[in-house]
Tab-separated table of C-alpha atoms in Angstrom:
chain	number	residue	atom	x	y	z
A	745	MET	CA	-190.340	-38.124	67.292
A	746	LYS	CA	-188.569	-36.682	70.308
A	747	LEU	CA	-187.815	-39.072	73.182
A	748	ASP	CA	-187.957	-36.220	76.379
A	749	ASN	CA	-186.731	-38.001	78.905
A	750	LYS	CA	-187.619	-35.577	81.951
A	751	LYS	CA	-191.210	-35.577	80.705
A	752	ILE	CA	-191.504	-39.376	80.203
A	753	PHE	CA	-189.841	-39.999	83.829
A	754	ALA	CA	-192.652	-37.593	84.916
A	755	THR	CA	-195.633	-39.691	83.656
A	756	LEU	CA	-193.320	-42.705	85.076
A	757	ASN	CA	-193.524	-41.377	88.404
A	758	PRO	CA	-194.153	-44.114	90.799
A	759	ASN	CA	-196.210	-41.310	93.438
A	760	LYS	CA	-198.386	-40.773	91.088
A	761	VAL	CA	-200.054	-43.582	92.080
A	762	TRP	CA	-202.000	-41.449	94.409
A	763	VAL	CA	-203.622	-38.886	92.074
A	764	PRO	CA	-206.293	-41.970	90.678
A	765	ILE	CA	-205.906	-43.718	93.628
A	766	LEU	CA	-207.834	-40.720	95.156
A	767	ILE	CA	-209.989	-40.012	92.705
A	768	GLY	CA	-211.480	-43.047	92.811
A	769	VAL	CA	-211.546	-43.600	96.495
A	770	GLY	CA	-213.580	-40.449	96.488
A	771	ILE	CA	-216.187	-41.313	94.524
A	772	VAL	CA	-216.298	-44.632	95.906
A	773	PHE	CA	-216.893	-42.795	99.049
A	774	LEU	CA	-219.091	-39.864	97.661
A	775	MET	CA	-221.506	-42.897	96.120
A	776	PHE	CA	-221.087	-45.061	99.819
A	777	TYR	CA	-222.720	-41.419	100.951
A	778	LEU	CA	-225.472	-40.565	98.776
A	779	ASP	CA	-226.787	-43.901	97.316
A	780	PRO	CA	-229.109	-45.088	100.523
A	781	ASN	CA	-229.157	-48.733	99.227
A	782	VAL	CA	-225.175	-48.910	100.371
A	783	ASN	CA	-224.267	-49.835	104.386
A	784	ALA	CA	-222.401	-52.580	106.320
A	785	LYS	CA	-224.443	-55.077	105.353
A	786	THR	CA	-223.623	-54.288	101.652
A	787	LEU	CA	-220.367	-54.322	101.888
A	788	ARG	CA	-220.893	-57.331	103.723
A	789	GLY	CA	-221.851	-59.088	100.604
A	790	ILE	CA	-218.550	-59.535	99.154
A	791	PHE	CA	-218.307	-62.385	100.359
A	792	ASP	CA	-221.190	-63.953	99.210
A	793	ALA	CA	-219.931	-63.930	95.366
A	794	SER	CA	-218.892	-67.945	94.218
A	795	ALA	CA	-215.344	-68.089	94.610
A	796	TRP	CA	-215.384	-69.892	91.375
A	797	GLY	CA	-216.681	-67.351	89.363
A	798	ILE	CA	-213.755	-64.560	91.048
A	799	VAL	CA	-211.200	-67.722	90.461
A	800	LEU	CA	-212.478	-67.586	87.276
A	801	ALA	CA	-212.727	-63.538	86.849
A	802	ILE	CA	-208.852	-63.178	87.972
A	803	PHE	CA	-208.381	-66.839	85.303
A	804	VAL	CA	-209.403	-64.286	82.422
A	805	ILE	CA	-207.879	-60.988	83.780
A	806	LEU	CA	-204.330	-62.816	83.505
A	807	CYS	CA	-205.264	-64.490	80.337
A	808	ARG	CA	-205.554	-60.661	78.805
A	809	ASP	CA	-202.254	-59.901	80.761
A	810	VAL	CA	-200.679	-63.039	78.597
A	811	GLY	CA	-202.460	-61.982	75.127
A	812	TYR	CA	-200.815	-58.527	76.510
A	813	ILE	CA	-197.380	-60.119	76.389
A	814	TYR	CA	-197.528	-62.283	73.376
A	815	ARG	CA	-198.811	-59.647	71.169
A	816	ILE	CA	-195.802	-57.376	72.369
A	817	ARG	CA	-193.093	-60.164	70.876
A	818	GLU	CA	-194.777	-60.847	68.183
A	819	ILE	CA	-195.420	-57.427	66.557
A	820	THR	CA	-191.640	-56.787	67.645
A	821	ASP	CA	-190.565	-60.303	65.852
A	822	ARG	CA	-190.027	-61.557	69.135
A	823	GLN	CA	-186.837	-59.080	69.324
A	824	LEU	CA	-187.913	-59.585	73.497
A	825	THR	CA	-187.718	-62.269	75.649
A	826	TRP	CA	-190.824	-63.082	77.455
A	827	MET	CA	-189.607	-60.816	80.791
A	828	ARG	CA	-188.563	-58.201	78.819
A	829	ALA	CA	-192.304	-58.565	77.619
A	830	LEU	CA	-193.690	-58.819	80.985
A	831	TYR	CA	-191.835	-55.248	81.859
A	832	VAL	CA	-192.932	-53.504	78.694
A	833	ILE	CA	-196.410	-53.986	79.736
A	834	ILE	CA	-196.478	-53.983	83.120
A	835	LEU	CA	-195.050	-50.179	82.011
A	836	TRP	CA	-197.285	-49.434	79.864
A	837	GLU	CA	-200.019	-50.103	81.640
A	838	PHE	CA	-198.470	-48.308	84.417
A	839	ALA	CA	-197.991	-45.659	81.991
A	840	SER	CA	-202.018	-45.763	80.945
A	841	ALA	CA	-203.244	-45.833	84.462
A	842	VAL	CA	-201.554	-43.048	85.733
A	843	THR	CA	-202.308	-40.696	82.228
A	844	PRO	CA	-205.869	-39.092	81.226
A	845	SER	CA	-207.716	-42.012	78.788
A	846	ILE	CA	-207.962	-39.671	76.048
A	847	VAL	CA	-203.508	-38.796	76.470
A	848	GLY	CA	-202.481	-42.834	76.634
A	849	GLY	CA	-198.866	-44.350	77.478
A	850	THR	CA	-198.111	-43.531	73.810
A	851	ALA	CA	-194.940	-41.636	73.597
A	852	VAL	CA	-194.065	-43.373	77.550
A	853	ALA	CA	-194.446	-47.314	75.776
A	854	VAL	CA	-192.235	-46.145	72.410
A	855	PHE	CA	-189.781	-44.894	74.731
A	856	ILE	CA	-189.827	-48.081	76.449
A	857	LEU	CA	-188.825	-50.200	73.884
A	858	ASN	CA	-186.529	-47.779	72.264
A	859	LYS	CA	-184.740	-48.352	75.709
A	860	GLU	CA	-185.130	-52.405	75.241
A	861	GLY	CA	-182.913	-52.444	72.047
A	862	ILE	CA	-185.713	-51.749	69.569
A	863	LYS	CA	-184.727	-49.183	67.080
A	864	LEU	CA	-186.711	-45.797	67.642
A	865	GLY	CA	-188.659	-45.895	63.639
A	866	LYS	CA	-189.636	-49.930	65.034
A	867	ALA	CA	-190.189	-48.510	67.989
A	868	ILE	CA	-192.765	-46.393	66.731
A	869	ALA	CA	-194.364	-48.503	64.180
A	870	TYR	CA	-194.975	-51.046	66.701
A	871	VAL	CA	-196.788	-48.520	69.306
A	872	MET	CA	-198.739	-47.747	66.660
A	873	VAL	CA	-199.245	-50.971	64.454
A	874	THR	CA	-200.967	-52.593	68.716
A	875	ALA	CA	-202.989	-48.925	69.023
A	876	ILE	CA	-204.480	-48.957	65.352
A	877	LEU	CA	-205.159	-52.719	66.167
A	878	ASP	CA	-207.391	-52.116	69.379
A	879	ASN	CA	-209.338	-49.083	68.135
A	880	LEU	CA	-210.079	-51.365	65.179
A	881	PHE	CA	-211.211	-53.974	67.365
A	882	PHE	CA	-213.801	-51.346	68.246
A	883	VAL	CA	-214.785	-49.887	65.408
A	884	ILE	CA	-215.589	-53.201	63.653
A	885	GLY	CA	-216.876	-55.289	66.325
A	886	ALA	CA	-218.823	-52.797	68.371
A	887	PRO	CA	-221.501	-52.792	65.791
A	888	ILE	CA	-221.118	-56.612	65.254
A	889	ILE	CA	-221.372	-56.456	69.535
A	890	LEU	CA	-224.171	-54.219	69.219
A	891	PHE	CA	-226.030	-56.281	66.909
A	892	PHE	CA	-226.778	-59.470	69.064
A	893	ALA	CA	-227.272	-57.159	71.804
A	894	GLN	CA	-230.604	-56.179	69.740
A	895	GLY	CA	-231.065	-52.715	71.450
A	896	ASN	CA	-230.134	-53.483	75.221
A	897	ILE	CA	-227.306	-51.732	75.065
A	898	PHE	CA	-227.936	-48.510	76.672
A	899	PRO	CA	-228.931	-48.747	80.476
A	900	GLU	CA	-232.559	-47.668	81.391
A	901	SER	CA	-231.710	-45.387	85.258
A	902	ARG	CA	-233.716	-42.686	86.583
A	903	LEU	CA	-230.160	-41.645	87.012
A	904	MET	CA	-228.817	-41.598	84.190
A	905	GLU	CA	-232.678	-39.951	82.225
A	906	MET	CA	-232.092	-37.385	84.740
A	907	ARG	CA	-228.511	-35.971	84.521
A	908	LEU	CA	-227.730	-37.430	80.684
A	909	GLY	CA	-230.902	-37.887	79.042
A	910	ARG	CA	-229.982	-38.923	75.289
A	911	SER	CA	-226.884	-37.468	75.702
A	912	LEU	CA	-225.012	-41.163	76.584
A	913	GLU	CA	-226.163	-42.521	73.386
A	914	VAL	CA	-225.178	-38.929	71.160
A	915	LEU	CA	-221.771	-39.121	72.802
A	916	PHE	CA	-220.774	-42.737	72.653
A	917	TRP	CA	-221.462	-42.759	68.749
A	918	THR	CA	-219.891	-39.330	68.484
A	919	SER	CA	-217.541	-40.475	70.576
A	920	TYR	CA	-217.010	-44.060	67.769
A	921	GLY	CA	-217.579	-41.777	64.899
A	922	LEU	CA	-214.484	-40.172	65.986
A	923	TYR	CA	-211.875	-43.499	66.822
A	924	ALA	CA	-213.207	-44.707	63.555
A	925	PHE	CA	-212.489	-41.892	61.484
A	926	TYR	CA	-209.036	-42.019	63.199
A	927	SER	CA	-207.937	-45.630	62.780
A	928	LEU	CA	-209.390	-45.730	58.984
A	929	VAL	CA	-207.012	-42.254	58.563
A	930	MET	CA	-203.827	-44.023	60.260
A	931	ALA	CA	-204.562	-47.204	58.788
A	932	ALA	CA	-204.648	-45.436	55.242
A	933	ALA	CA	-201.778	-43.093	56.255
A	934	LEU	CA	-199.317	-46.229	58.016
A	935	PHE	CA	-200.370	-49.104	55.465
A	936	PHE	CA	-200.878	-47.692	52.049
A	937	ARG	CA	-200.071	-43.266	51.712
A	938	PRO	CA	-197.716	-42.335	54.429
A	939	ARG	CA	-196.678	-39.578	51.921
A	940	VAL	CA	-200.073	-38.344	51.018
A	941	PHE	CA	-200.735	-38.668	54.708
A	942	LYS	CA	-197.536	-36.124	55.195
A	943	TRP	CA	-198.305	-34.060	52.190
A	944	VAL	CA	-201.963	-33.987	53.425
A	945	LEU	CA	-201.386	-32.756	57.185
A	946	LEU	CA	-198.879	-29.909	56.288
A	947	LYS	CA	-201.506	-28.284	53.519
A	948	ILE	CA	-203.770	-28.199	56.400
A	949	TYR	CA	-200.962	-26.612	59.147
A	950	SER	CA	-199.739	-24.067	56.522
A	951	ILE	CA	-202.813	-22.650	57.228
A	952	LYS	CA	-202.048	-18.960	59.180
A	953	TRP	CA	-203.251	-19.872	62.359
A	954	LEU	CA	-202.048	-23.050	62.308
A	955	ARG	CA	-198.410	-22.729	60.462
A	956	LYS	CA	-196.881	-23.194	64.275
A	957	TRP	CA	-197.397	-26.212	64.273
A	958	LYS	CA	-196.405	-27.015	60.828
A	959	HIS	CA	-192.360	-28.255	61.610
A	960	ALA	CA	-194.321	-30.452	64.793
A	961	ALA	CA	-196.687	-31.500	61.808
A	962	ASN	CA	-193.831	-32.482	59.344
A	963	GLU	CA	-192.077	-34.122	62.033
A	964	TYR	CA	-194.988	-36.237	62.355
A	965	GLY	CA	-195.333	-36.910	59.084
A	966	ASN	CA	-191.734	-38.104	58.721
A	967	GLN	CA	-192.424	-40.392	61.839
A	968	ILE	CA	-195.743	-42.190	59.575
A	969	ILE	CA	-192.935	-42.849	56.459
A	970	GLU	CA	-190.241	-44.390	58.387
A	971	ALA	CA	-192.760	-46.735	60.680
A	972	SER	CA	-194.354	-47.360	57.347
A	973	LYS	CA	-191.273	-48.142	55.541
A	974	GLU	CA	-191.051	-50.803	59.002
A	975	LEU	CA	-194.105	-52.737	58.275
A	976	VAL	CA	-193.198	-53.371	54.037
A	977	GLY	CA	-193.147	-56.745	53.544
A	978	LYS	CA	-195.278	-58.123	56.556
A	979	ASN	CA	-197.131	-61.141	54.830
A	980	TYR	CA	-200.352	-62.798	56.811
A	981	LYS	CA	-197.836	-65.055	59.188
A	982	TYR	CA	-196.803	-61.795	61.058
A	983	TRP	CA	-200.779	-60.459	61.184
A	984	LEU	CA	-202.956	-63.155	61.530
A	985	PRO	CA	-201.430	-63.959	65.363
A	986	ILE	CA	-201.493	-60.303	66.463
A	987	ILE	CA	-204.531	-59.848	65.568
A	988	ALA	CA	-206.287	-63.101	66.968
A	989	ALA	CA	-204.263	-61.481	70.215
A	990	THR	CA	-205.710	-58.458	69.627
A	991	ILE	CA	-209.395	-59.976	69.963
A	992	PHE	CA	-208.173	-62.334	72.658
A	993	ILE	CA	-207.144	-59.390	74.768
A	994	TRP	CA	-210.457	-57.318	74.685
A	995	SER	CA	-212.346	-60.069	74.765
A	996	SER	CA	-210.782	-61.153	77.742
A	997	ARG	CA	-210.798	-57.913	79.833
A	998	TYR	CA	-214.333	-58.004	78.864
A	999	LEU	CA	-215.247	-61.361	80.208
A	1000	MET	CA	-213.942	-61.107	83.277
A	1001	LEU	CA	-216.592	-58.482	84.257
A	1002	ASN	CA	-219.046	-61.624	82.658
A	1003	ALA	CA	-217.228	-63.913	85.380
A	1004	LEU	CA	-217.738	-61.399	88.268
A	1005	ILE	CA	-221.344	-60.865	87.976
A	1006	GLY	CA	-222.244	-64.375	87.338
A	1007	SER	CA	-219.952	-64.974	90.578
A	1008	TYR	CA	-222.890	-62.954	92.185
A	1009	GLN	CA	-225.947	-63.259	89.697
A	1010	GLY	CA	-227.041	-66.472	87.469
A	1011	LEU	CA	-227.066	-65.169	84.175
A	1012	SER	CA	-228.851	-66.305	80.929
A	1013	VAL	CA	-226.991	-66.213	77.374
A	1014	PHE	CA	-228.297	-63.172	76.289
A	1015	GLU	CA	-227.420	-61.178	79.561
A	1016	HIS	CA	-223.882	-62.069	79.695
A	1017	VAL	CA	-224.546	-60.868	75.810
A	1018	ILE	CA	-225.838	-57.604	76.836
A	1019	ILE	CA	-223.373	-56.934	79.795
A	1020	PHE	CA	-220.672	-57.445	77.148
A	1021	ALA	CA	-222.073	-55.231	74.670
A	1022	ARG	CA	-222.402	-52.699	77.511
A	1023	GLN	CA	-218.804	-52.766	78.203
A	1024	VAL	CA	-217.761	-51.854	74.643
A	1025	ILE	CA	-220.533	-48.347	74.976
A	1026	MET	CA	-219.223	-47.593	78.676
A	1027	TRP	CA	-215.081	-47.815	77.179
A	1028	ILE	CA	-215.562	-46.139	74.614
A	1029	VAL	CA	-216.849	-43.383	76.947
A	1030	MET	CA	-214.238	-44.005	79.244
A	1031	MET	CA	-211.642	-43.110	76.627
A	1032	ILE	CA	-212.534	-39.668	76.483
A	1033	SER	CA	-212.815	-39.091	80.532
A	1034	PRO	CA	-209.809	-36.373	81.438
A	1035	THR	CA	-208.792	-38.269	84.463
A	1036	PRO	CA	-206.032	-40.679	85.057
A	1037	GLY	CA	-206.638	-44.180	83.799
A	1038	SER	CA	-210.782	-43.173	83.916
A	1039	SER	CA	-210.464	-43.035	88.089
A	1040	GLY	CA	-213.836	-42.116	89.457
A	1041	THR	CA	-215.876	-41.439	85.628
A	1042	ALA	CA	-215.289	-45.692	85.261
A	1043	GLU	CA	-216.631	-46.166	89.128
A	1044	PHE	CA	-219.656	-43.845	88.378
A	1045	PHE	CA	-220.544	-45.316	84.666
A	1046	PHE	CA	-219.827	-48.745	86.384
A	1047	ALA	CA	-223.440	-48.453	88.692
A	1048	GLN	CA	-225.383	-46.546	86.280
A	1049	PHE	CA	-224.502	-49.229	83.612
A	1050	PHE	CA	-224.718	-52.931	85.248
A	1051	SER	CA	-227.289	-52.214	88.408
A	1052	GLN	CA	-230.170	-54.168	86.688
A	1053	PHE	CA	-228.190	-56.928	86.689
A	1054	LEU	CA	-226.754	-57.582	90.613
A	1055	HIS	CA	-229.540	-55.655	92.036
A	1056	GLY	CA	-227.755	-55.110	96.280
A	1057	TYR	CA	-224.043	-56.050	95.073
A	1058	THR	CA	-223.448	-53.560	92.605
A	1059	PHE	CA	-221.426	-51.395	94.922
A	1060	VAL	CA	-219.342	-53.863	95.969
A	1061	THR	CA	-218.677	-56.061	92.284
A	1062	SER	CA	-217.611	-52.216	91.207
A	1063	ILE	CA	-214.748	-52.212	93.828
A	1064	LEU	CA	-213.785	-55.602	93.194
A	1065	TRP	CA	-213.955	-54.920	88.949
A	1066	ARG	CA	-211.602	-52.494	89.719
A	1067	LEU	CA	-209.550	-53.606	92.186
A	1068	LEU	CA	-208.987	-56.681	89.429
A	1069	SER	CA	-208.738	-54.614	86.156
A	1070	TYR	CA	-207.012	-51.194	87.216
A	1071	TYR	CA	-205.074	-50.670	90.374
A	1072	PRO	CA	-202.957	-53.756	90.053
A	1073	TYR	CA	-201.151	-51.875	87.190
A	1074	LEU	CA	-200.309	-49.203	89.562
A	1075	LEU	CA	-198.831	-51.373	92.336
A	1076	LEU	CA	-197.086	-53.292	89.830
A	1077	GLY	CA	-195.469	-50.427	87.665
A	1078	ALA	CA	-194.518	-48.707	90.961
A	1079	ILE	CA	-192.784	-51.633	92.087
A	1080	PHE	CA	-190.923	-52.661	88.304
A	1081	LEU	CA	-190.076	-49.741	87.483
A	1082	PRO	CA	-187.439	-48.483	89.902
A	1083	ARG	CA	-185.910	-52.333	88.987
A	1084	TRP	CA	-186.463	-51.713	84.943
A	1085	ILE	CA	-184.540	-48.612	85.544
A	1086	LYS	CA	-181.604	-50.340	87.316
A	1087	GLN	CA	-181.741	-52.690	84.908
A	1088	VAL	CA	-181.732	-50.246	81.146
A	1089	PHE	CA	-179.578	-47.631	82.518
A	1090	PHE	CA	-177.271	-48.388	85.058
A	1091	LYS	CA	-176.724	-51.913	84.413
A	1092	LYS	CA	-175.817	-51.097	80.503
A	1093	LYS	CA	-173.655	-48.230	81.322
A	1094	GLU	CA	-171.339	-50.723	83.583
A	1095	GLN	CA	-171.373	-52.811	80.550
A	1096	LYS	CA	-170.428	-49.917	78.292
A	1097	LYS	CA	-167.497	-49.486	80.852
A	1098	LYS	CA	-166.078	-52.918	80.838
C-alpha cells in the first residue's frame, strides 16, 4: 500500500468538519420545517429526559471508546501505549466522520499506525483484522439479534411506505449479502489462502476492460500475503480478547441509544431488543451512505426507525443521539490532529538531529 501523504492529509483536514456539520444541521432544519409536530415546546422536551438516563448513555459511549482503545492495543500486541492508542482511535474516528461511510478511514488508519512506529505490513494486517471483525459482528450477530426481535425490525411508517415501500428491506438484505460475501472472502484470503486470493484477483483483472487496474490488483494481493504472514501463529490468547472487545464495542454503541430512549420513555425488555435490532438494520443501511459520516442519512432514518418509541421526543432525541455518538469525534479530531502531527513529525525530526 502506497501511503500518499497529500491524500491522507487532505482527508485529515480539520476544515472538513464543516461539511458533515452543515449537512446534518441542514437536514435537522428541514425536518424542523416540514414536521408540524416540531416546535419550541418540542425542543424544550430535551429537559424532560431522566438525568440518570443521560448519564448512563454518556457512560456507555465512553465504555465503547475504552473498548476501541483496548482492542487496538491488543491487536498491535501492545506496541502502543494507552495514550498513543487514544490518539490512534480519535484520529481514526475523525477520518471515518469526515469521509463517506462506504469509503471509511482504512487508508488513514494504516497511515496513522505506520507513523506510530508500526511496520507497514503489520499496520495493514491490524487494520484489516479490525475491519473483518467489525463486519463479522454484523454478519454473524445480525441474524441472531433479528431472531430475538421476532420480525419487528422494519419500521411501520407511512412516510417510509410512501417513499421507500419494501425497498428498505431489499436495501438491507442486499447490503447484508454484500458485507457477508466481502467479509468471508477477506477472512479466507487473510487467514487461509492469501496466494490463491492473489491468483484469482489477477485472473479477474486480466480481463480486457479491467486490465488497467491489474497492477493495483497485484499490489493489493501482495499486501494480503504480507498481512497474512504477520498474523500466522497467533493463538487463542491473541484472538479471544479482541473478539470479545469487538462484541463489547458494538453492543456499547447500540446500548447508548437504548439508554437515551429509555431516559424519555419506559421500555419493556422486548422493546429494548427491538430498538437494538433496528439499530443493526439502520447501521448497515448507513454504511452505504454517500455523505461524510452518514450525515443527513442518519438523522432522516432515525425518525423513521424510532419515532414509535419516542412519540413527541423523536426530534430532540435524534439531536442528542448525534451529539453523543458523532459530533464529538469531529471536535476531538480537530483538536488532537495538530498535536499528533507535531509529536509524530516534528519531535521525531528534532530527536534525529540530536
